[in-house]
PDB file of C-alpha atoms in Angstrom:
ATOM      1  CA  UNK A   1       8.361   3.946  -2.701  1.00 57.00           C
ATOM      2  CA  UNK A   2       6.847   7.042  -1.913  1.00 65.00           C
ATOM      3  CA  UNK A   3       4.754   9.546  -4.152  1.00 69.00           C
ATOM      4  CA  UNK A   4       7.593  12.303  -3.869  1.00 76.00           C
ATOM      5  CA  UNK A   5      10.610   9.828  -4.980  1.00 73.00           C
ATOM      6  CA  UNK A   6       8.616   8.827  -7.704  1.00 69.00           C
ATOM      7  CA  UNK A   7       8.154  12.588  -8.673  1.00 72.00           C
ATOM      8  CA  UNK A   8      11.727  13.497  -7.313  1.00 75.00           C
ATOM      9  CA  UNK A   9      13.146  10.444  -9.784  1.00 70.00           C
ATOM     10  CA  UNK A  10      10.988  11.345 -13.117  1.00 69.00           C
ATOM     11  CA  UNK A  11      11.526  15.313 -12.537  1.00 70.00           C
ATOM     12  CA  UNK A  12      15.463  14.477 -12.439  1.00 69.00           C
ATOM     13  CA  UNK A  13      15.140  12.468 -15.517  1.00 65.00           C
ATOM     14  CA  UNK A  14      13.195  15.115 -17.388  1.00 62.00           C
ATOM     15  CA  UNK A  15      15.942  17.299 -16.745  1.00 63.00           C
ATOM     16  CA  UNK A  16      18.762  15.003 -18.463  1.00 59.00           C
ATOM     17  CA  UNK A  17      20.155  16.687 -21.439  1.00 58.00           C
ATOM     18  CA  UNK A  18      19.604  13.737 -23.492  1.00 55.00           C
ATOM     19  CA  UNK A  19      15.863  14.131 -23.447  1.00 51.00           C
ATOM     20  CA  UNK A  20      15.532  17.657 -25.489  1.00 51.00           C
ATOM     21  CA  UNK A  21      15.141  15.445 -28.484  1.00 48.00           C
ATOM     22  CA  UNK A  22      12.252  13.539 -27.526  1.00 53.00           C
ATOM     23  CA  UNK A  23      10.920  15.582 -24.800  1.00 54.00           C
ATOM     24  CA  UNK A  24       7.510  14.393 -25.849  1.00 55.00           C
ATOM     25  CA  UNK A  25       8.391  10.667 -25.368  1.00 54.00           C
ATOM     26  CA  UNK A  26       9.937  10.862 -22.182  1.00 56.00           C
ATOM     27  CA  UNK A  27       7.521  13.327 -20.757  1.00 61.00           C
ATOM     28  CA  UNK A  28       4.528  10.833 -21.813  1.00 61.00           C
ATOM     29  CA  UNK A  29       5.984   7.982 -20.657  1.00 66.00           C
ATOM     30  CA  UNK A  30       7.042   9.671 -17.775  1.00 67.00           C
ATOM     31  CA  UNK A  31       3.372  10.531 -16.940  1.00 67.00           C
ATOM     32  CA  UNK A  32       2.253   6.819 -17.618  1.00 70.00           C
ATOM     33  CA  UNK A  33       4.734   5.749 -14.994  1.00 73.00           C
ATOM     34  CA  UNK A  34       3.534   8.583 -12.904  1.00 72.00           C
ATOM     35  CA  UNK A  35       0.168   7.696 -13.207  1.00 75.00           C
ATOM     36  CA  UNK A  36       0.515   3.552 -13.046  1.00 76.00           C
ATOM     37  CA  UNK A  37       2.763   3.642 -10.092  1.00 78.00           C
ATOM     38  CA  UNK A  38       0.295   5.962  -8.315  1.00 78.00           C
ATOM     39  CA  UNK A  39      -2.684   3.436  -9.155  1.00 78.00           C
ATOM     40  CA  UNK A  40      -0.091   0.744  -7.882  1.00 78.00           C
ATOM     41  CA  UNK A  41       0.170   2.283  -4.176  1.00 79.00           C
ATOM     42  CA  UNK A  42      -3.558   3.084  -4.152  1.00 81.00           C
ATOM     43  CA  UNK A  43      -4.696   0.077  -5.439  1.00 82.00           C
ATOM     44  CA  UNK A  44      -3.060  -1.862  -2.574  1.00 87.00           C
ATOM     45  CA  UNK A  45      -4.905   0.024   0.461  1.00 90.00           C
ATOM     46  CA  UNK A  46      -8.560  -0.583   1.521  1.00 89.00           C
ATOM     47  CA  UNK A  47     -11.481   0.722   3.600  1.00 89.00           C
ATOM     48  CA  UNK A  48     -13.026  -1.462   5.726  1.00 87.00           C
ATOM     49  CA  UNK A  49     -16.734  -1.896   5.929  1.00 82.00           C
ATOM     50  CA  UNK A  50     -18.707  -1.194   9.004  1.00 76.00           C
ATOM     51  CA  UNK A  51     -18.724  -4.910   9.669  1.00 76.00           C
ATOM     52  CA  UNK A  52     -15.699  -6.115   8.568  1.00 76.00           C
ATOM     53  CA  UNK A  53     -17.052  -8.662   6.350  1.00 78.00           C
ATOM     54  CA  UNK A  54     -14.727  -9.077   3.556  1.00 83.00           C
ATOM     55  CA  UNK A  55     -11.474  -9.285   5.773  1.00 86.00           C
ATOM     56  CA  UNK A  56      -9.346 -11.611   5.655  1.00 86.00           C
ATOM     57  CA  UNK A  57      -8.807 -12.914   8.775  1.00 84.00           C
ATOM     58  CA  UNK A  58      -5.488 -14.347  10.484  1.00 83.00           C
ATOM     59  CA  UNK A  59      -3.384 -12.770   7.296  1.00 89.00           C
ATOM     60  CA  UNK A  60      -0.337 -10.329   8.497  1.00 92.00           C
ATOM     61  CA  UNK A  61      -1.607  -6.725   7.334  1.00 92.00           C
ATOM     62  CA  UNK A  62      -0.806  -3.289   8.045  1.00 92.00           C
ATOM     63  CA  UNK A  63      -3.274  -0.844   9.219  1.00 92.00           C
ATOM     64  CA  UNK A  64      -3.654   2.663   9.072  1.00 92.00           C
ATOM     65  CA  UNK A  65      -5.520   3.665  12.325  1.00 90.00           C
ATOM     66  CA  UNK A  66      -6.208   6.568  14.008  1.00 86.00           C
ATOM     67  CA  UNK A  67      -2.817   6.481  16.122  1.00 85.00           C
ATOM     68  CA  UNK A  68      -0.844   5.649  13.656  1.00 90.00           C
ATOM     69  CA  UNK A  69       0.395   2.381  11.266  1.00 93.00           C
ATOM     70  CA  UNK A  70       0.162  -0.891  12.970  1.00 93.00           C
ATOM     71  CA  UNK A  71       1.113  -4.278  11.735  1.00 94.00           C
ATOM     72  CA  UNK A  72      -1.107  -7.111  12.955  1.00 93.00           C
ATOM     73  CA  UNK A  73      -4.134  -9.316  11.757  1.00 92.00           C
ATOM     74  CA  UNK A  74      -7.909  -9.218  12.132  1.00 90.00           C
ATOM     75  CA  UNK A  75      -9.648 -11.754  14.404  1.00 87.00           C
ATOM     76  CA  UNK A  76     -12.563 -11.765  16.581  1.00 82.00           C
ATOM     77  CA  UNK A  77     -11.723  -9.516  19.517  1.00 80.00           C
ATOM     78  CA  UNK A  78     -13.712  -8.871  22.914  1.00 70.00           C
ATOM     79  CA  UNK A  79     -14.430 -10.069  25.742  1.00 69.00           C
ATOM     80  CA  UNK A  80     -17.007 -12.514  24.463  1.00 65.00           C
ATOM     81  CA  UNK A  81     -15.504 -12.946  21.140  1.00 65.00           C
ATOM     82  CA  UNK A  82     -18.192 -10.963  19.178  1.00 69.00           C
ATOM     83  CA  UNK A  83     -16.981  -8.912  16.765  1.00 79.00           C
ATOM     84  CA  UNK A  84     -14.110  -8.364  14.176  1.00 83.00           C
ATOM     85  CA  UNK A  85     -11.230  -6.017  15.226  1.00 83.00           C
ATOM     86  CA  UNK A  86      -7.461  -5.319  14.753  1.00 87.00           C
ATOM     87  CA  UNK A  87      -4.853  -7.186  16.881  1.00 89.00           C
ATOM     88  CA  UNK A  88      -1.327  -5.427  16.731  1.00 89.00           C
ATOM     89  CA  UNK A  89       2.024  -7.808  16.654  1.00 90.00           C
ATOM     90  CA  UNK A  90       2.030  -6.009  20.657  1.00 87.00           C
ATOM     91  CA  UNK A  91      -1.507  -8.315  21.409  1.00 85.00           C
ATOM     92  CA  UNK A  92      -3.148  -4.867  21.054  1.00 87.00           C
ATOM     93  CA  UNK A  93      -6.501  -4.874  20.371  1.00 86.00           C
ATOM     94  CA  UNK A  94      -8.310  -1.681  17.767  1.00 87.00           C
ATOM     95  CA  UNK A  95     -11.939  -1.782  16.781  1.00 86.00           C
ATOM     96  CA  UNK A  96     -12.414  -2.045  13.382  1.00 87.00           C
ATOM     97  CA  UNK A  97     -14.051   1.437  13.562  1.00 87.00           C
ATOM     98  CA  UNK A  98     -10.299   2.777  14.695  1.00 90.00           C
ATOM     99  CA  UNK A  99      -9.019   1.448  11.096  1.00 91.00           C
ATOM    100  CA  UNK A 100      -8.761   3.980   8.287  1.00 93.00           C
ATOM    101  CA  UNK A 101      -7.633   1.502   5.553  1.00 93.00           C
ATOM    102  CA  UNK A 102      -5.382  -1.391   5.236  1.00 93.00           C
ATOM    103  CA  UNK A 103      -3.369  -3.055   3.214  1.00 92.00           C
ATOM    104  CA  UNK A 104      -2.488  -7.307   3.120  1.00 90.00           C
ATOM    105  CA  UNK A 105       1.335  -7.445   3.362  1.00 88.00           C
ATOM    106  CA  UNK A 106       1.453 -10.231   0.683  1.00 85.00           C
ATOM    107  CA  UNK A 107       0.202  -7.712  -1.841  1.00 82.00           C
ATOM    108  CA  UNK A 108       2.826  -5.017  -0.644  1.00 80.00           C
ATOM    109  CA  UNK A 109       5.655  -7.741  -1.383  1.00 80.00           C
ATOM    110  CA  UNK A 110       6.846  -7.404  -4.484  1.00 72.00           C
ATOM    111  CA  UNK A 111       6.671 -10.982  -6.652  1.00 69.00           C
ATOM    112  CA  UNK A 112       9.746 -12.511  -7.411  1.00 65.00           C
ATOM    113  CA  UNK A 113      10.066 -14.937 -10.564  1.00 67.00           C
ATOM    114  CA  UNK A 114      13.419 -16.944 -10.519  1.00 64.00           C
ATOM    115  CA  UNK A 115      14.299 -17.785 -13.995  1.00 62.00           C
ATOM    116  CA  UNK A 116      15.667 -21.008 -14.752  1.00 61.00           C
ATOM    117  CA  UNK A 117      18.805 -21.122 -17.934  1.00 58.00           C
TER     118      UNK A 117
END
């Protein structure tokens, strides 16, 4: 879910005629949800460091880089298998300077709890 359907979506519900008599309800809880699913998207992406120490390695992730979103996993990369980099699902290899941020795709997938009756 994008930022702008998530604005689009509350902006439409603001407008419903049914919320003129608690405008000041709806409009703060339409902030909060705003505001939490904003920290939600953000909270998933991260910057790697210069070294690449706190990947995870061998985990599917997608990467923003400087040609565009990849999916893939970090490994060693190189010729003599000396430093961290990006490996796309297409075996192609980005230095780890070439990655903007990233995000694991296991945090991106929403948790689903079966309930049992």
């Amino acid at each position: 879910m994008t930022r702008e359907l998530i604005e689009k979506e509350i902006d439409e519900r603001l407008e419903e005629p049914d919320n003129n008599w608690d405008g000041i309800f709806n409009s703060g809880y339409s902030r909060g949800f705003r505001d939490g699913a904003q920290w939600r998207i953000n909270a998933m992406w991260h910057k790697p460091s210069a070294y690449g120490e706190e990947l995870k390695r061998d985990v599917e992730v997608i990467a923003k880089t400087k040609r565009g979103y990849r999916f893939g996993k970090f490994d060693v990369v190189g010729y003599s298998n000396e430093y961290i980099g990006f490996v796309s699902t297409s075996s192609l290899e980005y230095a780890l300077s070439d990655v903007l941020e990233y995000a694991y795709l296991s945090d991106l997938i929403p948790e689903r709890k079966e309930e049992t009756k």
